[in-house]
Amino acid sequence: MVNESRYADDPFEETHEYREDEYIASDRLPWWARKAPPLLVSGLLHAVLILICAYLITSYISTEKKAAVLNFFTEPKKEQYNHEAERDIFKNREIIAEIMVEDPVIIHDEEKELTKKIPRGKSPDNLTNINLNGDSISAVFGVGGTPAGACGVPWGKGSLKREGGSKETERVVDAALRWLHFHQDKPEGRWDIDDYQRNCKGPGAPCSHMNGGQAPASGFDSGVSGLALLAFLGYGQTHRVGRFKRTVRRGLKFLLSCQDPDTGRFGDAKGESWIYNQALATMAICEAYAVTRDNILKKPAQKAINYIISSQNPGYGWKYEPRDRKNDTSVTGWMVLALKAAKMGKLAVSDSAFKGAIEWFDHVTRVSDGKVGYMRPGDPGAKLAGRPADTFKSLPTMTAVSVLCRIFCGQKRTNKKIQQGVKILMDNLPDYNKPKNDKVNYYYWYYATYAMFQVGGPKWKAWNDAMKKALIKTQRAGRICQDGSWDPIGEWCVVGGRVYATAINALTLEIYYRYARVQRAKNRGF
């Protein structure tokens, strides 16, 4: 009798109920099959299956004409690096942006903020090259939490090709930003200009200081970190969106940690470094606030601007000490750019600050030819202490500063001083004159490139062609730690080093979409 409870939970109960009186051994099988051990039968069956599988695989390989057989005993030949090959460009496609969670941020209605079908440069609602006039420097980035890339649209640098840029210039900028990313101190967010080598890895490490192996000057970390951040911001990267948003976030946190929360000053007001630190760090904080409207940045940005204005000599410009009645064109130029970044973010900026800067530029402009001096009309400019006077050729850097700032402050291109300055710049095109390199001045190339872009036309094309020739082929390339950087061989690189050289050259090559041209038809002034 069958015990029914034995099969109560057996899913095979109906088909596999065993009954002793129903089992009959088959006499129709050959005697050797009935006598063979079960393991032998199993082995034969498995052997047949293996042969069938082997046949199928062999047949499949033989029908594939392009099939390759890897020899595991021979090491594959290493691919030779071709520095002429095109670099990859990584597109920004992120939608959800991370933010600084410790402080509140403004939440934007993304649906309402979609770019409208209106001509570029006619409205703040279309962020592709807003006109730079009055209180509106071109915002070439997306606002709020939407991914934008430069020019306010996802990877839509609409002005790139039109203004003389190309895929090649973008690859160079992208490589520079990658180098800056890998050489940022983590988690502090600082770019340590004299000790960045501790972040060097891989072939060719560490990156060389050049300058006979001497490290750059210390004390400029916050300023050069601000310059590096501006390069990321100019590429459409913020602390909210973009492939480098964590890099930008770390950098902003570092700058905020350097700022006196009461006065708005960045670092100690000692020596000559603090004033450049103040200008560049303020510019970066203000620009980051302008393109994100993140409230965590608004108060620090306004305090930094207030400190700059309070340090200005009444009716003139700036120098190394607050209101010491001394002025120079170099410091004044950076201050004007910081003030314009604040205007872009709708921060409180007095028009008198711009007017004072113009008064200073007028004071140091030589009447005969329009050459602008560093502290006196037409003087040869600042020189590094301890360096022979003929180490580098004298270039019209201060003239470039004046031309750009005059245009940014609303003066027309037909202004006589601007026209004279443009002629001087066109007589001194960028020239990476190897092997002497005594005409290399990244600082001059940066200001003059932005000035000539504002001028536009055939003169801009000629300048742009020379600038690209000087910068693109001289960027370090290869499977080395220096890949994406520029050697710090130009004038002033002894102060800022490789970090400075790479950041300012990336900014120069972002000219095609970072700022728009000031309206030609109107002169709105400040």
Short mmCIF file of C-alpha atoms in Angstrom, two decimals:
data_model
loop_
_atom_site.label_atom_id
_atom_site.label_comp_id
_atom_site.label_asym_id
_atom_site.label_seq_id
_atom_site.Cartn_x
_atom_site.Cartn_y
_atom_site.Cartn_z
CA MET A 1 0.00 0.00 0.00
CA VAL A 2 1.27 3.39 -0.93
CA ASN A 3 1.71 5.96 1.81
CA GLU A 4 -0.10 9.00 0.27
CA SER A 5 1.29 11.51 2.78
CA ARG A 6 4.75 10.82 1.40
CA TYR A 7 3.85 12.68 -1.82
CA ALA A 8 1.71 15.45 -0.43
CA ASP A 9 4.33 18.17 -1.16
CA ASP A 10 5.93 16.55 -4.19
CA PRO A 11 5.28 18.54 -7.38
CA PHE A 12 6.01 15.44 -9.43
CA GLU A 13 3.50 13.32 -7.59
CA GLU A 14 1.28 12.47 -10.54
CA THR A 15 4.02 11.39 -12.90
CA HIS A 16 6.60 9.95 -10.55
CA GLU A 17 4.55 7.89 -8.09
CA TYR A 18 6.57 4.73 -7.65
CA ARG A 19 4.72 1.45 -7.48
CA GLU A 20 6.80 -1.66 -7.03
CA ASP A 21 4.46 -3.86 -9.06
CA GLU A 22 4.63 -1.57 -12.10
CA TYR A 23 8.46 -1.59 -12.57
CA ILE A 24 9.50 -4.03 -15.33
CA ALA A 25 13.07 -4.25 -16.61
CA SER A 26 13.19 -4.20 -20.41
CA ASP A 27 14.45 -7.47 -21.97
CA ARG A 28 14.68 -5.75 -25.37
CA LEU A 29 18.02 -4.00 -24.52
CA PRO A 30 21.24 -5.77 -25.63
CA TRP A 31 22.93 -7.80 -22.97
CA TRP A 32 26.04 -5.50 -22.86
CA ALA A 33 23.86 -2.47 -22.24
CA ARG A 34 22.02 -4.18 -19.43
CA LYS A 35 25.27 -5.37 -17.90
CA ALA A 36 27.39 -2.15 -18.37
CA PRO A 37 28.01 -0.04 -15.30
CA PRO A 38 25.93 3.14 -15.22
CA LEU A 39 29.06 5.33 -15.00
CA LEU A 40 30.33 4.00 -18.33
CA VAL A 41 27.09 4.93 -20.06
CA SER A 42 27.20 8.40 -18.54
CA GLY A 43 30.79 8.87 -19.69
CA LEU A 44 29.95 7.86 -23.26
CA LEU A 45 27.04 10.27 -23.39
CA HIS A 46 29.17 13.17 -22.12
CA ALA A 47 31.90 12.37 -24.64
CA VAL A 48 29.38 12.50 -27.48
CA LEU A 49 28.08 15.86 -26.26
CA ILE A 50 31.61 17.30 -26.04
CA LEU A 51 32.39 16.20 -29.59
CA ILE A 52 29.19 17.78 -30.89
CA CYS A 53 29.93 21.09 -29.15
CA ALA A 54 33.50 21.10 -30.44
CA TYR A 55 32.27 20.52 -33.96
CA LEU A 56 29.77 23.38 -33.76
CA ILE A 57 32.34 25.84 -32.37
CA THR A 58 34.93 24.88 -34.99
CA SER A 59 32.39 25.27 -37.76
CA TYR A 60 31.39 28.74 -36.48
CA ILE A 61 34.98 29.97 -36.33
CA SER A 62 35.77 28.69 -39.79
CA THR A 63 32.84 30.62 -41.29
CA GLU A 64 33.97 33.92 -39.73
CA LYS A 65 36.63 35.23 -42.10
CA LYS A 66 37.68 38.04 -39.75
CA ALA A 67 37.90 35.93 -36.63
CA ALA A 68 41.15 36.38 -34.72
CA VAL A 69 42.74 33.82 -32.48
CA LEU A 70 44.58 35.30 -29.51
CA ASN A 71 47.87 33.69 -28.67
CA PHE A 72 48.01 33.82 -24.89
CA PHE A 73 51.69 32.98 -24.88
CA THR A 74 52.72 36.09 -26.82
CA GLU A 75 52.39 39.55 -25.27
CA PRO A 76 50.43 41.88 -27.57
CA LYS A 77 52.51 44.59 -29.18
CA LYS A 78 52.05 47.91 -27.40
CA GLU A 79 50.42 50.62 -29.45
CA GLN A 80 52.77 53.53 -30.12
CA TYR A 81 51.40 56.84 -28.88
CA ASN A 82 50.77 59.31 -31.67
CA HIS A 83 50.81 62.85 -30.35
CA GLU A 84 49.29 64.05 -33.63
CA ALA A 85 46.18 61.90 -33.14
CA GLU A 86 42.99 63.65 -32.12
CA ARG A 87 42.16 63.62 -28.43
CA ASP A 88 38.74 62.50 -27.34
CA ILE A 89 36.30 65.16 -26.20
CA PHE A 90 33.94 64.15 -23.44
CA LYS A 91 30.48 65.61 -23.73
CA ASN A 92 28.57 66.86 -20.72
CA ARG A 93 25.28 65.00 -20.49
CA GLU A 94 24.52 65.01 -16.79
CA ILE A 95 21.02 66.00 -15.77
CA ILE A 96 20.91 65.72 -11.98
CA ALA A 97 23.36 68.10 -10.38
CA GLU A 98 24.92 67.83 -6.98
CA ILE A 99 24.93 70.95 -4.83
CA MET A 100 26.49 72.14 -1.61
CA VAL A 101 24.01 70.67 0.81
CA GLU A 102 25.14 72.49 3.91
CA ASP A 103 23.51 75.75 2.77
CA PRO A 104 20.29 76.48 0.90
CA VAL A 105 20.27 77.05 -2.83
CA ILE A 106 17.77 78.60 -5.17
CA ILE A 107 15.56 76.06 -6.93
CA HIS A 108 14.82 76.99 -10.51
CA ASP A 109 11.88 75.97 -12.65
CA GLU A 110 13.67 74.16 -15.44
CA GLU A 111 10.60 74.09 -17.66
CA LYS A 112 10.31 77.87 -17.59
CA GLU A 113 14.03 78.35 -18.11
CA LEU A 114 14.27 76.57 -21.45
CA THR A 115 16.05 78.69 -24.03
CA LYS A 116 13.53 80.60 -26.08
CA LYS A 117 13.62 80.86 -29.86
CA ILE A 118 15.00 84.39 -29.94
CA PRO A 119 18.10 85.85 -31.56
CA ARG A 120 21.30 85.26 -29.67
CA GLY A 121 22.57 88.18 -27.66
CA LYS A 122 19.19 89.92 -27.36
CA SER A 123 17.89 88.74 -24.03
CA PRO A 124 19.08 87.22 -20.74
CA ASP A 125 16.64 84.39 -21.47
CA ASN A 126 18.91 83.21 -24.26
CA LEU A 127 22.22 82.49 -22.59
CA THR A 128 24.13 81.86 -25.78
CA ASN A 129 26.34 84.93 -25.88
CA ILE A 130 24.41 87.61 -24.05
CA ASN A 131 25.66 91.08 -24.93
CA LEU A 132 28.33 92.42 -22.65
CA ASN A 133 27.27 95.93 -21.76
CA GLY A 134 26.15 97.85 -18.74
CA ASP A 135 25.82 95.29 -16.00
CA SER A 136 25.72 92.24 -18.24
CA ILE A 137 28.91 90.48 -19.17
CA SER A 138 28.07 87.60 -21.46
CA ALA A 139 26.89 84.60 -19.50
CA VAL A 140 28.03 81.72 -21.63
CA PHE A 141 26.86 79.08 -19.20
CA GLY A 142 23.52 77.59 -18.25
CA VAL A 143 21.78 79.00 -15.20
CA GLY A 144 20.39 76.93 -12.36
CA GLY A 145 20.50 73.18 -12.28
CA THR A 146 20.33 72.43 -15.97
CA PRO A 147 23.39 71.10 -17.72
CA ALA A 148 24.62 73.58 -20.24
CA GLY A 149 28.18 73.39 -21.31
CA ALA A 150 29.50 76.67 -22.61
CA CYS A 151 27.17 78.99 -24.45
CA GLY A 152 24.14 77.97 -22.42
CA VAL A 153 23.17 74.82 -24.31
CA PRO A 154 24.30 71.19 -23.94
CA TRP A 155 27.63 71.13 -25.73
CA GLY A 156 26.24 73.86 -27.93
CA LYS A 157 29.12 76.28 -28.27
CA GLY A 158 27.27 77.95 -31.10
CA SER A 159 29.89 80.66 -31.55
CA LEU A 160 32.89 78.32 -31.49
CA LYS A 161 33.38 77.77 -35.21
CA ARG A 162 31.96 81.13 -36.23
CA GLU A 163 34.50 83.01 -34.12
CA GLY A 164 37.51 80.98 -35.20
CA GLY A 165 37.55 78.01 -32.85
CA SER A 166 37.54 74.35 -33.82
CA LYS A 167 37.50 70.79 -32.52
CA GLU A 168 41.24 71.12 -32.16
CA THR A 169 41.00 74.12 -29.84
CA GLU A 170 38.38 72.29 -27.79
CA ARG A 171 40.58 69.22 -27.43
CA VAL A 172 43.39 71.41 -26.20
CA VAL A 173 41.15 73.11 -23.62
CA ASP A 174 39.71 69.78 -22.49
CA ALA A 175 43.20 68.33 -22.04
CA ALA A 176 44.25 71.39 -20.02
CA LEU A 177 41.27 71.00 -17.69
CA ARG A 178 42.06 67.33 -17.19
CA TRP A 179 45.62 68.24 -16.21
CA LEU A 180 44.33 70.84 -13.74
CA HIS A 181 41.86 68.31 -12.35
CA PHE A 182 44.56 65.71 -11.68
CA HIS A 183 46.90 68.26 -10.08
CA GLN A 184 44.40 69.75 -7.66
CA ASP A 185 45.00 68.99 -3.98
CA LYS A 186 42.25 66.69 -2.75
CA PRO A 187 40.20 67.10 -0.67
CA GLU A 188 41.37 70.66 0.11
CA GLY A 189 40.64 71.99 -3.39
CA ARG A 190 43.82 74.09 -3.64
CA TRP A 191 46.10 74.32 -6.63
CA ASP A 192 49.44 74.47 -4.87
CA ILE A 193 51.60 76.30 -7.37
CA ASP A 194 54.94 75.47 -5.76
CA ASP A 195 54.12 71.94 -4.55
CA TYR A 196 51.64 70.61 -7.11
CA GLN A 197 54.16 67.90 -8.01
CA ARG A 198 52.96 65.75 -5.13
CA ASN A 199 49.90 65.06 -7.29
CA CYS A 200 52.00 63.89 -10.25
CA LYS A 201 51.62 60.26 -11.29
CA GLY A 202 52.58 58.01 -14.16
CA PRO A 203 55.21 58.31 -16.89
CA GLY A 204 57.20 61.52 -16.87
CA ALA A 205 56.28 62.33 -13.27
CA PRO A 206 56.90 64.67 -11.68
CA CYS A 207 56.10 67.55 -14.01
CA SER A 208 59.10 69.84 -14.27
CA HIS A 209 59.17 73.32 -12.79
CA MET A 210 61.46 74.52 -15.60
CA ASN A 211 63.26 77.74 -14.54
CA GLY A 212 66.31 75.69 -13.68
CA GLY A 213 64.25 73.46 -11.40
CA GLN A 214 63.33 76.34 -9.11
CA ALA A 215 59.78 76.12 -7.74
CA PRO A 216 57.36 79.01 -8.38
CA ALA A 217 56.84 81.69 -5.77
CA SER A 218 54.72 80.75 -2.78
CA GLY A 219 51.86 82.86 -1.53
CA PHE A 220 49.77 82.99 -4.71
CA ASP A 221 47.76 79.79 -4.23
CA SER A 222 44.37 81.44 -3.77
CA GLY A 223 44.89 83.69 -6.78
CA VAL A 224 46.08 80.95 -9.12
CA SER A 225 43.37 78.62 -7.77
CA GLY A 226 40.88 81.33 -8.74
CA LEU A 227 42.42 81.45 -12.21
CA ALA A 228 42.09 77.66 -12.55
CA LEU A 229 38.45 77.82 -11.45
CA LEU A 230 37.77 80.49 -14.07
CA ALA A 231 39.06 78.08 -16.72
CA PHE A 232 36.52 75.46 -15.61
CA LEU A 233 33.71 78.02 -15.39
CA GLY A 234 34.55 79.29 -18.86
CA TYR A 235 34.10 75.75 -20.16
CA GLY A 236 30.60 75.51 -18.70
CA GLN A 237 31.59 73.60 -15.56
CA THR A 238 30.12 74.68 -12.22
CA HIS A 239 29.85 73.13 -8.76
CA ARG A 240 26.40 71.90 -9.82
CA VAL A 241 26.82 70.52 -13.31
CA GLY A 242 29.47 69.18 -15.61
CA ARG A 243 32.10 66.49 -15.70
CA PHE A 244 34.33 68.49 -13.36
CA LYS A 245 31.71 69.66 -10.88
CA ARG A 246 33.50 68.03 -7.93
CA THR A 247 36.71 69.76 -8.96
CA VAL A 248 34.92 73.10 -9.08
CA ARG A 249 33.18 72.46 -5.76
CA ARG A 250 36.45 71.67 -4.03
CA GLY A 251 38.05 74.77 -5.50
CA LEU A 252 35.24 77.04 -4.37
CA LYS A 253 35.34 75.61 -0.87
CA PHE A 254 39.07 76.27 -0.74
CA LEU A 255 38.61 79.90 -1.77
CA LEU A 256 35.87 80.40 0.80
CA SER A 257 38.14 78.94 3.47
CA CYS A 258 40.76 81.58 2.57
CA GLN A 259 38.37 84.50 2.94
CA ASP A 260 38.00 86.59 6.07
CA PRO A 261 34.22 86.40 6.68
CA ASP A 262 34.16 89.87 8.20
CA THR A 263 36.25 91.91 5.77
CA GLY A 264 35.91 89.84 2.57
CA ARG A 265 39.69 89.80 2.09
CA PHE A 266 41.34 86.66 0.71
CA GLY A 267 44.40 85.76 2.76
CA ASP A 268 46.71 88.03 4.68
CA ALA A 269 47.28 91.53 3.38
CA LYS A 270 51.05 91.08 3.33
CA GLY A 271 53.47 91.70 0.51
CA GLU A 272 52.48 91.97 -3.13
CA SER A 273 50.64 88.69 -3.47
CA TRP A 274 47.44 89.47 -1.60
CA ILE A 275 46.09 92.03 -4.08
CA TYR A 276 46.37 89.59 -7.03
CA ASN A 277 44.87 86.87 -4.85
CA GLN A 278 42.00 89.22 -4.02
CA ALA A 279 41.29 90.10 -7.64
CA LEU A 280 41.40 86.56 -9.06
CA ALA A 281 39.62 84.83 -6.18
CA THR A 282 36.89 87.49 -6.23
CA MET A 283 36.49 87.12 -9.97
CA ALA A 284 36.06 83.34 -9.63
CA ILE A 285 33.55 83.56 -6.75
CA CYS A 286 31.53 86.27 -8.51
CA GLU A 287 31.46 84.40 -11.80
CA ALA A 288 30.43 81.16 -10.09
CA TYR A 289 27.62 83.01 -8.34
CA ALA A 290 26.55 84.77 -11.53
CA VAL A 291 26.07 81.55 -13.46
CA THR A 292 24.43 79.50 -10.69
CA ARG A 293 22.76 82.06 -8.39
CA ASP A 294 23.68 79.77 -5.51
CA ASN A 295 23.04 81.71 -2.30
CA ILE A 296 26.02 80.08 -0.61
CA LEU A 297 28.21 82.28 -2.82
CA LYS A 298 26.31 85.57 -2.81
CA LYS A 299 27.43 86.97 0.53
CA PRO A 300 31.13 86.04 0.12
CA ALA A 301 31.08 87.50 -3.40
CA GLN A 302 29.57 90.78 -2.26
CA LYS A 303 31.98 91.08 0.66
CA ALA A 304 34.93 90.45 -1.64
CA ILE A 305 33.72 93.17 -4.01
CA ASN A 306 33.17 95.58 -1.14
CA TYR A 307 36.76 95.02 -0.02
CA ILE A 308 38.04 95.72 -3.54
CA ILE A 309 36.09 98.96 -3.78
CA SER A 310 37.22 100.06 -0.32
CA SER A 311 40.85 99.46 -1.38
CA GLN A 312 40.64 101.64 -4.49
CA ASN A 313 42.45 104.95 -4.54
CA PRO A 314 39.77 107.67 -4.79
CA GLY A 315 39.33 108.63 -8.44
CA TYR A 316 42.03 106.25 -9.70
CA GLY A 317 42.99 102.59 -9.56
CA TRP A 318 44.75 100.08 -7.31
CA LYS A 319 48.19 98.88 -6.32
CA TYR A 320 49.59 96.65 -3.57
CA GLU A 321 48.26 98.48 -0.53
CA PRO A 322 44.72 99.74 0.09
CA ARG A 323 44.34 103.45 -0.69
CA ASP A 324 48.06 104.18 -0.55
CA ARG A 325 47.79 106.68 -3.43
CA LYS A 326 49.87 104.40 -5.64
CA ASN A 327 48.41 102.80 -8.75
CA ASP A 328 49.48 100.39 -11.47
CA THR A 329 47.81 99.19 -14.64
CA SER A 330 48.29 95.47 -14.01
CA VAL A 331 46.45 95.34 -10.69
CA THR A 332 43.82 97.80 -11.92
CA GLY A 333 43.07 95.59 -14.93
CA TRP A 334 42.38 92.51 -12.82
CA MET A 335 40.18 94.59 -10.52
CA VAL A 336 38.08 95.78 -13.45
CA LEU A 337 37.52 92.16 -14.54
CA ALA A 338 36.47 91.25 -11.00
CA LEU A 339 34.04 94.18 -10.89
CA LYS A 340 32.53 93.16 -14.24
CA ALA A 341 32.03 89.61 -12.98
CA ALA A 342 30.17 91.12 -10.02
CA LYS A 343 28.02 93.17 -12.40
CA MET A 344 27.18 89.99 -14.26
CA GLY A 345 25.83 88.56 -11.02
CA LYS A 346 23.78 91.70 -10.25
CA LEU A 347 25.89 92.41 -7.19
CA ALA A 348 26.21 95.94 -5.86
CA VAL A 349 29.03 97.74 -7.67
CA SER A 350 29.51 101.49 -7.76
CA ASP A 351 29.93 103.05 -11.19
CA SER A 352 32.59 105.31 -9.70
CA ALA A 353 34.90 102.29 -9.42
CA PHE A 354 34.89 101.87 -13.22
CA LYS A 355 35.24 105.60 -13.80
CA GLY A 356 38.28 105.72 -11.54
CA ALA A 357 39.89 102.89 -13.52
CA ILE A 358 39.33 104.79 -16.78
CA GLU A 359 40.90 107.87 -15.24
CA TRP A 360 43.98 105.82 -14.41
CA PHE A 361 44.21 104.34 -17.92
CA ASP A 362 43.98 107.85 -19.37
CA HIS A 363 46.76 108.97 -17.04
CA VAL A 364 49.23 106.29 -18.17
CA THR A 365 48.43 106.45 -21.90
CA ARG A 366 51.08 108.17 -23.98
CA VAL A 367 49.48 110.84 -26.13
CA SER A 368 51.75 110.42 -29.15
CA ASP A 369 51.03 106.76 -29.93
CA GLY A 370 48.59 105.43 -27.32
CA LYS A 371 51.06 103.13 -25.58
CA VAL A 372 49.98 102.42 -22.00
CA GLY A 373 52.49 102.20 -19.18
CA TYR A 374 52.60 100.30 -15.93
CA MET A 375 52.94 103.33 -13.64
CA ARG A 376 53.84 106.14 -16.06
CA PRO A 377 52.73 107.00 -19.61
CA GLY A 378 54.34 104.57 -22.05
CA ASP A 379 56.83 103.04 -19.60
CA PRO A 380 58.19 99.57 -20.51
CA GLY A 381 56.12 97.84 -17.85
CA ALA A 382 56.86 95.80 -14.77
CA LYS A 383 59.87 93.50 -14.63
CA LEU A 384 60.63 90.70 -12.22
CA ALA A 385 63.16 91.60 -9.57
CA GLY A 386 66.45 89.72 -9.86
CA ARG A 387 66.05 88.95 -13.57
CA PRO A 388 68.20 90.51 -16.30
CA ALA A 389 66.26 93.18 -18.16
CA ASP A 390 66.79 91.43 -21.52
CA THR A 391 65.52 87.99 -20.43
CA PHE A 392 62.23 88.64 -22.21
CA LYS A 393 61.32 91.07 -24.96
CA SER A 394 59.26 94.05 -23.87
CA LEU A 395 55.67 93.53 -25.04
CA PRO A 396 52.71 95.95 -24.82
CA THR A 397 50.93 94.02 -22.07
CA MET A 398 49.62 97.11 -20.31
CA THR A 399 48.24 98.43 -23.60
CA ALA A 400 46.28 95.19 -24.00
CA VAL A 401 44.93 95.55 -20.47
CA SER A 402 43.80 99.10 -21.20
CA VAL A 403 42.12 98.29 -24.53
CA LEU A 404 40.10 95.44 -23.05
CA CYS A 405 39.07 97.33 -19.92
CA ARG A 406 38.07 100.43 -21.87
CA ILE A 407 35.74 98.34 -24.04
CA PHE A 408 34.34 96.49 -21.04
CA CYS A 409 33.66 99.84 -19.37
CA GLY A 410 31.63 101.00 -22.34
CA GLN A 411 34.00 103.04 -24.48
CA LYS A 412 33.44 102.76 -28.22
CA ARG A 413 35.89 101.00 -30.47
CA THR A 414 36.22 104.24 -32.41
CA ASN A 415 37.80 105.84 -29.34
CA LYS A 416 41.20 107.20 -30.39
CA LYS A 417 43.06 105.58 -27.49
CA ILE A 418 41.50 102.20 -28.30
CA GLN A 419 42.39 102.52 -31.99
CA GLN A 420 45.97 103.42 -31.13
CA GLY A 421 46.19 100.49 -28.76
CA VAL A 422 44.84 98.05 -31.36
CA LYS A 423 47.54 99.12 -33.81
CA ILE A 424 50.21 98.44 -31.20
CA LEU A 425 48.79 94.98 -30.47
CA MET A 426 48.66 94.09 -34.16
CA ASP A 427 52.35 94.94 -34.42
CA ASN A 428 53.07 92.40 -31.68
CA LEU A 429 51.29 89.17 -32.62
CA PRO A 430 51.78 86.05 -30.47
CA ASP A 431 55.04 84.34 -31.31
CA TYR A 432 56.37 81.23 -29.56
CA ASN A 433 59.85 81.89 -30.91
CA LYS A 434 61.69 78.68 -30.12
CA PRO A 435 64.32 78.08 -28.96
CA LYS A 436 64.88 81.53 -27.42
CA ASN A 437 61.28 81.85 -26.18
CA ASP A 438 61.93 85.44 -25.20
CA LYS A 439 58.67 86.60 -26.80
CA VAL A 440 56.53 84.17 -24.82
CA ASN A 441 54.19 86.06 -22.51
CA TYR A 442 50.99 84.19 -21.66
CA TYR A 443 49.72 87.16 -19.64
CA TYR A 444 49.99 89.45 -22.67
CA TRP A 445 48.42 86.87 -24.97
CA TYR A 446 45.45 86.45 -22.63
CA TYR A 447 44.58 90.15 -22.38
CA ALA A 448 45.34 90.94 -26.01
CA THR A 449 43.29 87.97 -27.25
CA TYR A 450 40.24 89.14 -25.34
CA ALA A 451 40.80 92.72 -26.52
CA MET A 452 41.20 91.76 -30.19
CA PHE A 453 38.14 89.52 -30.01
CA GLN A 454 36.15 92.59 -29.00
CA VAL A 455 37.56 94.45 -32.01
CA GLY A 456 36.56 91.64 -34.38
CA GLY A 457 36.86 91.61 -38.16
CA PRO A 458 40.03 90.85 -40.15
CA LYS A 459 42.26 92.04 -37.32
CA TRP A 460 40.72 89.48 -34.97
CA LYS A 461 41.20 86.74 -37.56
CA ALA A 462 44.88 87.59 -37.98
CA TRP A 463 45.41 87.69 -34.22
CA ASN A 464 43.48 84.48 -33.67
CA ASP A 465 45.50 82.59 -36.28
CA ALA A 466 48.76 83.66 -34.64
CA MET A 467 47.47 82.86 -31.15
CA LYS A 468 46.37 79.35 -32.11
CA LYS A 469 49.69 78.68 -33.81
CA ALA A 470 51.52 79.76 -30.66
CA LEU A 471 49.45 77.75 -28.18
CA ILE A 472 48.06 74.59 -29.77
CA LYS A 473 51.28 72.89 -30.86
CA THR A 474 53.19 73.92 -27.74
CA GLN A 475 50.86 72.18 -25.31
CA ARG A 476 52.49 69.08 -23.85
CA ALA A 477 50.97 65.92 -25.31
CA GLY A 478 51.63 62.23 -24.85
CA ARG A 479 51.21 59.45 -22.33
CA ILE A 480 52.97 61.52 -19.72
CA CYS A 481 52.00 63.33 -16.55
CA GLN A 482 52.47 66.72 -18.27
CA ASP A 483 49.86 65.90 -20.93
CA GLY A 484 47.55 68.90 -21.33
CA SER A 485 49.80 71.44 -19.61
CA TRP A 486 52.08 74.16 -20.92
CA ASP A 487 55.69 74.49 -19.89
CA PRO A 488 56.14 77.52 -17.58
CA ILE A 489 58.74 79.25 -19.71
CA GLY A 490 57.11 82.61 -20.40
CA GLU A 491 57.48 85.84 -18.50
CA TRP A 492 55.75 85.67 -15.09
CA CYS A 493 55.74 81.86 -15.13
CA VAL A 494 58.53 81.98 -12.58
CA VAL A 495 55.83 83.27 -10.20
CA GLY A 496 52.83 81.13 -11.15
CA GLY A 497 54.50 78.04 -12.59
CA ARG A 498 52.88 75.29 -14.63
CA VAL A 499 49.47 75.68 -12.96
CA TYR A 500 49.33 79.37 -13.90
CA ALA A 501 50.54 78.69 -17.45
CA THR A 502 47.95 75.98 -18.04
CA ALA A 503 45.03 77.87 -16.51
CA ILE A 504 45.60 81.17 -18.32
CA ASN A 505 46.21 79.47 -21.68
CA ALA A 506 43.01 77.45 -21.31
CA LEU A 507 41.16 80.72 -20.65
CA THR A 508 42.74 82.25 -23.74
CA LEU A 509 41.48 79.37 -25.91
CA GLU A 510 37.98 79.70 -24.44
CA ILE A 511 37.71 83.14 -26.06
CA TYR A 512 35.29 81.88 -28.73
CA TYR A 513 32.40 81.50 -26.32
CA ARG A 514 33.40 82.92 -22.94
CA TYR A 515 32.41 86.53 -23.61
CA ALA A 516 30.27 88.09 -26.31
CA ARG A 517 31.11 91.30 -28.08
CA VAL A 518 29.88 94.53 -26.61
CA GLN A 519 27.08 96.03 -28.66
CA ARG A 520 28.50 98.14 -31.42
CA ALA A 521 25.49 100.37 -31.92
CA LYS A 522 25.15 101.71 -28.40
CA ASN A 523 27.46 103.08 -25.78
CA ARG A 524 25.74 102.36 -22.50
CA GLY A 525 28.81 103.04 -20.42
CA PHE A 526 28.85 101.55 -16.97
#
